[in-house]
mmCIF file of C-alpha atoms in Angstrom:
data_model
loop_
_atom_site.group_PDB
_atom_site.id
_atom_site.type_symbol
_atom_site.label_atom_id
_atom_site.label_comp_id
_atom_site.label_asym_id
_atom_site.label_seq_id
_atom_site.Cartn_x
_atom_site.Cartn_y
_atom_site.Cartn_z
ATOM 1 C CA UNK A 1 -3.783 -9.470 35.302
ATOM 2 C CA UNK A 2 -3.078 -5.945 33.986
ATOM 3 C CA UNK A 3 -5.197 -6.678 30.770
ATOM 4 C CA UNK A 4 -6.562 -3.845 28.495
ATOM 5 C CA UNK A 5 -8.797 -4.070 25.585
ATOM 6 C CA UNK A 6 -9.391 -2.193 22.394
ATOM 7 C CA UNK A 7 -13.076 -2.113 20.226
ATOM 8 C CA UNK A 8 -13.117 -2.056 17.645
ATOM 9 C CA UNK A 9 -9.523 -3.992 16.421
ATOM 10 C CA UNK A 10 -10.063 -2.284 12.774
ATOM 11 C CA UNK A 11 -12.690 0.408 11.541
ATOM 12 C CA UNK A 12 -12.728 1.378 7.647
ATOM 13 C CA UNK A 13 -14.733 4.279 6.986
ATOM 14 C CA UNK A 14 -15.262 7.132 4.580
ATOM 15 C CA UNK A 15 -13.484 10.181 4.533
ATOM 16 C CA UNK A 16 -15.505 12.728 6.269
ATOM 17 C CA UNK A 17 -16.947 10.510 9.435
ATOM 18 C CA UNK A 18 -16.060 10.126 12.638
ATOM 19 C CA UNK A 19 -14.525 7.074 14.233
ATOM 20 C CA UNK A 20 -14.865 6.384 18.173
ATOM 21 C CA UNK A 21 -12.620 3.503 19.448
ATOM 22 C CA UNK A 22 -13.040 2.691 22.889
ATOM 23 C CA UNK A 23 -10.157 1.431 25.557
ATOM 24 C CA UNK A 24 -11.123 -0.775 28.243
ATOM 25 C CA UNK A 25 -8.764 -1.611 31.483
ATOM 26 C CA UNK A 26 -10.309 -4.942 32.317
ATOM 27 C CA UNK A 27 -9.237 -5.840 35.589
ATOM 28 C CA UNK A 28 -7.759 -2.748 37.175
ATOM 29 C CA UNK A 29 -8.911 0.154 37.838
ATOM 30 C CA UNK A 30 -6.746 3.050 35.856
ATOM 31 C CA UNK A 31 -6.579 6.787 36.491
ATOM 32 C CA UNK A 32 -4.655 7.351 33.313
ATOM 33 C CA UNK A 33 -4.771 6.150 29.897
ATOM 34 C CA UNK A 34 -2.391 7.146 26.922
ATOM 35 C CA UNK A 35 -3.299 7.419 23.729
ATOM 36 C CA UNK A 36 -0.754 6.489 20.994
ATOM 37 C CA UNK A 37 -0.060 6.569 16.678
ATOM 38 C CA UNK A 38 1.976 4.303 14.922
ATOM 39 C CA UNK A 39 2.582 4.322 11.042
ATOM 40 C CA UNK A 40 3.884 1.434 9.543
ATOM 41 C CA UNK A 41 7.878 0.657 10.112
ATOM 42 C CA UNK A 42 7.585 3.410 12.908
ATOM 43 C CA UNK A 43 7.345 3.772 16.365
ATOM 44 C CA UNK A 44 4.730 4.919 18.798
ATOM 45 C CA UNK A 45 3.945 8.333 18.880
ATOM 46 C CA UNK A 46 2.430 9.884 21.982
ATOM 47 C CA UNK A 47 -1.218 11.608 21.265
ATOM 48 C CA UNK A 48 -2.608 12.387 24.833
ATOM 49 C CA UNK A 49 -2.763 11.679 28.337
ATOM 50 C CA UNK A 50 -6.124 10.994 29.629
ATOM 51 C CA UNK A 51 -7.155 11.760 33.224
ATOM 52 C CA UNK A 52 -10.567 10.299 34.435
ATOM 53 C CA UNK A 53 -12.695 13.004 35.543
ATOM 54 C CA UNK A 54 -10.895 16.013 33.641
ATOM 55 C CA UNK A 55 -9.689 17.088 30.195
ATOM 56 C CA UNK A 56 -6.904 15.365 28.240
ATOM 57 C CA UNK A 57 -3.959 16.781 27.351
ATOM 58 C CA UNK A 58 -2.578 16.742 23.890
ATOM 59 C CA UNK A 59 0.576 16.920 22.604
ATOM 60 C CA UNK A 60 2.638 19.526 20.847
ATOM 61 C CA UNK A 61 1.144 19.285 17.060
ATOM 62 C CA UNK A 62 -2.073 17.113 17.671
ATOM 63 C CA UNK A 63 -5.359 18.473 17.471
ATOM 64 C CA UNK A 64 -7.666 18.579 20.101
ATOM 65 C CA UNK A 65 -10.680 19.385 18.293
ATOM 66 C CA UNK A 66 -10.002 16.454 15.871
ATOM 67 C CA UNK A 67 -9.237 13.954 18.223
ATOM 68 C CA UNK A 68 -11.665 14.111 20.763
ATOM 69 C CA UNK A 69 -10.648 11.823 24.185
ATOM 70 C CA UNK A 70 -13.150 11.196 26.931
ATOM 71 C CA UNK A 71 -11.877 9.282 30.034
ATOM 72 C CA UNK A 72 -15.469 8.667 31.853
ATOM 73 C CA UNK A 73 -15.166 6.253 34.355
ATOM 74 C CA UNK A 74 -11.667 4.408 35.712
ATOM 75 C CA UNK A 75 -12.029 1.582 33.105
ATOM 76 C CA UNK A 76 -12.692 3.537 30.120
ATOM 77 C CA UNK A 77 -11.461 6.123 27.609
ATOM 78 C CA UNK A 78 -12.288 6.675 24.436
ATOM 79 C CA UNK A 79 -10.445 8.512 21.109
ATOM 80 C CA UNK A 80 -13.109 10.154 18.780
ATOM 81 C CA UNK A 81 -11.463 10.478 15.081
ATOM 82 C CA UNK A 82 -14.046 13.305 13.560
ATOM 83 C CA UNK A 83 -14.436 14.035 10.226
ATOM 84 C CA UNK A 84 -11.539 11.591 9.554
ATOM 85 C CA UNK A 85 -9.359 12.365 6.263
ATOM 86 C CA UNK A 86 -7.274 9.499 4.512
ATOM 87 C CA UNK A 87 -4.055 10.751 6.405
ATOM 88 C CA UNK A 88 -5.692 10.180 9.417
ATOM 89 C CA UNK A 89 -5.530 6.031 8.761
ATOM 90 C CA UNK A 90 -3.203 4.630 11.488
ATOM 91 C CA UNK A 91 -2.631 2.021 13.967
ATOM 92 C CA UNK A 92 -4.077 3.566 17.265
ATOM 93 C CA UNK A 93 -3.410 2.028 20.681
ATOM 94 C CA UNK A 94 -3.994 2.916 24.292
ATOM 95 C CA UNK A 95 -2.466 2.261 27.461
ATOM 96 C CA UNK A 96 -3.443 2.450 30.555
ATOM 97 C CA UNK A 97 -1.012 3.081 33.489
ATOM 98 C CA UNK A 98 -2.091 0.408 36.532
ATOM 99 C CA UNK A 99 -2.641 0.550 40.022
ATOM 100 C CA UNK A 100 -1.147 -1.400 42.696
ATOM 101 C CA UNK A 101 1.725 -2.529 40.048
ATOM 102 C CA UNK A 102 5.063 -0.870 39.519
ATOM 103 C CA UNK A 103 3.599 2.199 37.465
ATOM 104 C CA UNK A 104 4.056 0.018 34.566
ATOM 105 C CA UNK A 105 1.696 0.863 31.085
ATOM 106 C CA UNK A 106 -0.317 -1.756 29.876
ATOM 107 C CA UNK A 107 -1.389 -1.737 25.948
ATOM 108 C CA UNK A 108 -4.066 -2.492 24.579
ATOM 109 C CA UNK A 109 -3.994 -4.857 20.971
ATOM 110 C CA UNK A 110 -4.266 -1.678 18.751
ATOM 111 C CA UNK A 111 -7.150 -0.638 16.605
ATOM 112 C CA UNK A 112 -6.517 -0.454 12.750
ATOM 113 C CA UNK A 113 -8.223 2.625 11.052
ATOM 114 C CA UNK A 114 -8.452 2.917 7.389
ATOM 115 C CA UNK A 115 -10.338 6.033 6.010
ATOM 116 C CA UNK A 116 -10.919 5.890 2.209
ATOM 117 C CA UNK B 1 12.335 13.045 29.244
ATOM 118 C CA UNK B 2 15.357 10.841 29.042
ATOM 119 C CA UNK B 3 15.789 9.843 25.165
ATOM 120 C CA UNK B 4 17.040 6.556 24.686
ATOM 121 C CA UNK B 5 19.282 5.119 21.588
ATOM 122 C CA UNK B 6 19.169 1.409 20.700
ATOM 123 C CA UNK B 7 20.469 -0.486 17.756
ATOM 124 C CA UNK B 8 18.090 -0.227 14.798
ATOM 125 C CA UNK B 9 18.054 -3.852 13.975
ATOM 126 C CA UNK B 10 19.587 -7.092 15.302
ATOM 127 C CA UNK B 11 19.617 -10.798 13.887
ATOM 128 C CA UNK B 12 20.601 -13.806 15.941
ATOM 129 C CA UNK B 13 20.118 -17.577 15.691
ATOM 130 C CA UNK B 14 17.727 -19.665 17.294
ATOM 131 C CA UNK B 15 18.889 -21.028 20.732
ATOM 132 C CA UNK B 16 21.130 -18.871 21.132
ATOM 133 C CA UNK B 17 21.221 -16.029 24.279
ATOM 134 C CA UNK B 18 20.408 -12.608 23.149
ATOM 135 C CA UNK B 19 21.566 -8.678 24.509
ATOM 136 C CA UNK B 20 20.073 -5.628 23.531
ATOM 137 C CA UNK B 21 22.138 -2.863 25.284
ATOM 138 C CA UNK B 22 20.065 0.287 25.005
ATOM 139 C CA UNK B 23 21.581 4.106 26.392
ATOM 140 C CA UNK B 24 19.775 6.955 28.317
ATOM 141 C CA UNK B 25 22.605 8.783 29.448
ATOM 142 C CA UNK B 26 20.370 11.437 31.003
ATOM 143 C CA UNK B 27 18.683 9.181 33.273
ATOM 144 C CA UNK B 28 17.315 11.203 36.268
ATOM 145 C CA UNK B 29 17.545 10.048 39.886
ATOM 146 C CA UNK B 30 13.576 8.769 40.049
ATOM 147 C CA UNK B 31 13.613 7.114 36.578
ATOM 148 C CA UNK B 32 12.628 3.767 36.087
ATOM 149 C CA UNK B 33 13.761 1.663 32.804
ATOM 150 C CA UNK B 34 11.133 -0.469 31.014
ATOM 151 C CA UNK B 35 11.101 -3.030 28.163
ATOM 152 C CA UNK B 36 8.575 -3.600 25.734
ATOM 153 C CA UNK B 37 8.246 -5.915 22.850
ATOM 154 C CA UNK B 38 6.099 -5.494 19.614
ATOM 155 C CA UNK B 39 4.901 -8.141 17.462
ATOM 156 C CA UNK B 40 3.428 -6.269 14.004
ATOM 157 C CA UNK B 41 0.186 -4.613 14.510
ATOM 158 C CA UNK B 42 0.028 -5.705 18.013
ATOM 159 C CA UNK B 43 0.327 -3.298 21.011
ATOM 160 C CA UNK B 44 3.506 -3.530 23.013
ATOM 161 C CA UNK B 45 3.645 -6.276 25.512
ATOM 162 C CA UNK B 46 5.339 -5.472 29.105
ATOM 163 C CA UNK B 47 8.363 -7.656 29.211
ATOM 164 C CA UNK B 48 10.296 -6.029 32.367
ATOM 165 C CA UNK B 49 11.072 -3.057 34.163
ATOM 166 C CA UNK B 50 14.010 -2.308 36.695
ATOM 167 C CA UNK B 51 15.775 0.664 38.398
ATOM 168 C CA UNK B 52 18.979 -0.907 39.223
ATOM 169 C CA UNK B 53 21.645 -4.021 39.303
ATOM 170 C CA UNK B 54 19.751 -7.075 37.781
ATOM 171 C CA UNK B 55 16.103 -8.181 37.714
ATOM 172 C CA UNK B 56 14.951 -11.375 36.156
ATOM 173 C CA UNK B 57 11.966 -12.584 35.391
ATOM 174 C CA UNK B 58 10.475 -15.581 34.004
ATOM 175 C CA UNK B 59 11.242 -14.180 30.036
ATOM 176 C CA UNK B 60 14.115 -12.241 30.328
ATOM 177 C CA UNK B 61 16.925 -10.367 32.361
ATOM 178 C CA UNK B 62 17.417 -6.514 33.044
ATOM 179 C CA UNK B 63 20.777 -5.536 33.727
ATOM 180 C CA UNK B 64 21.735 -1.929 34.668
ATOM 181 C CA UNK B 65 25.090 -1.189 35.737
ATOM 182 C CA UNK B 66 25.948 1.313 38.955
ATOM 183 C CA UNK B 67 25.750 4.866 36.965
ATOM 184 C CA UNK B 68 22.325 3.513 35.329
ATOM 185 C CA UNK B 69 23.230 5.419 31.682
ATOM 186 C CA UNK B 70 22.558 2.218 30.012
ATOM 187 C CA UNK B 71 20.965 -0.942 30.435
ATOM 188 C CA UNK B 72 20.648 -4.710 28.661
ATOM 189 C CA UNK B 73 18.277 -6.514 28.091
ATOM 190 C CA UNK B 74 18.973 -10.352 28.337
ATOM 191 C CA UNK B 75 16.590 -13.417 26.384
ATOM 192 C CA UNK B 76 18.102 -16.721 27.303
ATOM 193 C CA UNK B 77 17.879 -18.872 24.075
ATOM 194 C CA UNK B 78 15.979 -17.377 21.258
ATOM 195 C CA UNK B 79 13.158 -18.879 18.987
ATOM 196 C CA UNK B 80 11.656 -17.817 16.166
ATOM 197 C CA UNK B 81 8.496 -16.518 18.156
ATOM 198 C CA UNK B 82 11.001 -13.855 19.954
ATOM 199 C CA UNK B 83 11.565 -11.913 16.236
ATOM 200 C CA UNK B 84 9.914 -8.377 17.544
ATOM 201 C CA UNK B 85 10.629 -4.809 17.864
ATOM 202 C CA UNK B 86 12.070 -3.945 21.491
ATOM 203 C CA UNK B 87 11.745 -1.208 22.904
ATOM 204 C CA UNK B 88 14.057 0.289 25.858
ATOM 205 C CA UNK B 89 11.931 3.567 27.780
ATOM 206 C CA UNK B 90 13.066 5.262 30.956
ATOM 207 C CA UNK B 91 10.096 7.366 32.813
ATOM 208 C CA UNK B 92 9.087 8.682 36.283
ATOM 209 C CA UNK B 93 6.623 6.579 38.383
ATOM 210 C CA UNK B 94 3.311 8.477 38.810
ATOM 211 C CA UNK B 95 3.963 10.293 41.933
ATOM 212 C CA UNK B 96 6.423 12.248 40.460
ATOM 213 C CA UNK B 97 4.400 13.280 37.950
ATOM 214 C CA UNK B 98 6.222 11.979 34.952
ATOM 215 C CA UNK B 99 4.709 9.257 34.023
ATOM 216 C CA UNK B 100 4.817 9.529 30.182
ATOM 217 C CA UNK B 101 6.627 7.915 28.136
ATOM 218 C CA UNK B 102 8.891 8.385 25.066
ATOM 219 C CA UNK B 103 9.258 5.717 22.054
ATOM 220 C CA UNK B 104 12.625 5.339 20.246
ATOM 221 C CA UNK B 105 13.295 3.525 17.459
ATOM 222 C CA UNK B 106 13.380 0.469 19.489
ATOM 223 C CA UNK B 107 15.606 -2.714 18.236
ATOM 224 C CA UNK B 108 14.368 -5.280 15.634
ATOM 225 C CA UNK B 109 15.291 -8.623 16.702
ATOM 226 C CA UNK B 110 15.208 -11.170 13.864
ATOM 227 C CA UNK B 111 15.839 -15.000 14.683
ATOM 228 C CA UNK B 112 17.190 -17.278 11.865
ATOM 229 C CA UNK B 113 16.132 -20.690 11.835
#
């Protein structure tokens, strides 16, 4: 149980476009998702919270207008990269906090964006 | 947000039991401690989560003492599929409204054959 999924696992694209990755809780039903960055040899950094049903809410130095979150229905959020620049290429992962277990956060595998 | 200190890096031989002792000596009263583990461009994977004494489960042990300002995590005899980055977090279940959560640098375990 507790499983969450992540399309796509890697996106390269050009520098300019925008990227939606999607983040799927597949067997529970989750209020709230997290959005997270990692660079390589770092750790997670916290993006957003998503709440279904109402706006997200970024963290200090993240932009909102660049990183677009939707959380639409209890099983889905998704993280729109717009007009993605080279420095924008990261590992991005979600979690999503279950229901009916301990509060624990799930991840999902991670998507891989590359932006040339 | 309680911050959390780990060691950086750890190396220990196959078979043998393993600790990773991670701080948060500003635990608050409704905090919970969690462990995560993070193979390279994988998401973290739930390992265990406690509030207090000793949990166990069927990968590894939590123990927290009495005052709660630290806590270990146990993995009864290593292999070479347990070299990951751990991570230690303390947060707030949902109903108290704090249920982020903070990475540190977490603790990378290597296993030598």
């Amino acid at each position: 149980g507790a499983v969450v999924s992540q399309h796509p696992s890697w996106v390269i694209c050009k520098s300019g476009t925008s990227v939606k990755i999607e983040c799927r809780s597949l067997d529970f039903q989750a209020t709230t998702m997290f959005w997270y960055r990692q660079f390589p040899k770092q750790s997670l950094m916290l993006m957003a919270t998503s709440n279904e049903g109402s706006k997200a809410t970024y963290e200090q130095g993240v932009e909102k207008d660049k990183f677009l979150i939707n959380h639409a229905s209890l099983t889905l959020s998704t993280l729109t990269v717009t007009s993605a620049h080279p420095e924008d290429s990261s590992f991005y992962i979600c979690s999503a906090l279950g229901t009916g277990y301990t509060d624990t956060q799930y991840f999902g595998p991670g998507t891989r964006l590359t932006v040339l | 947000l309680a911050k959390t200190t780990q060691p950086i890096s750890m190396d220990s031989y196959e078979g043998q039991e393993v600790n990773i002792t991670c701080s948060h000596n500003n635990i608050a009263t409704n905090d919970y401690i969690t462990w995560y583990q993070q193979f390279p461009s994988q998401g973290p994977r739930f390992i265990i989560q406690g509030y207090k004494t000793k949990v166990t489960n069927e990968v590894a042990s939590l123990f927290i003492p009495a005052d709660r300002k630290s806590s270990t995590l146990s993995l009864p005899r290593v292999s070479l599929s347990d070299t990951a980055v751990y991570y230690c977090l303390v947060g707030a279940p949902r109903n108290f409204g704090n249920e982020k959560l903070t990475f540190g640098t977490g603790t990378r375990l290597t296993i030598i054959p």
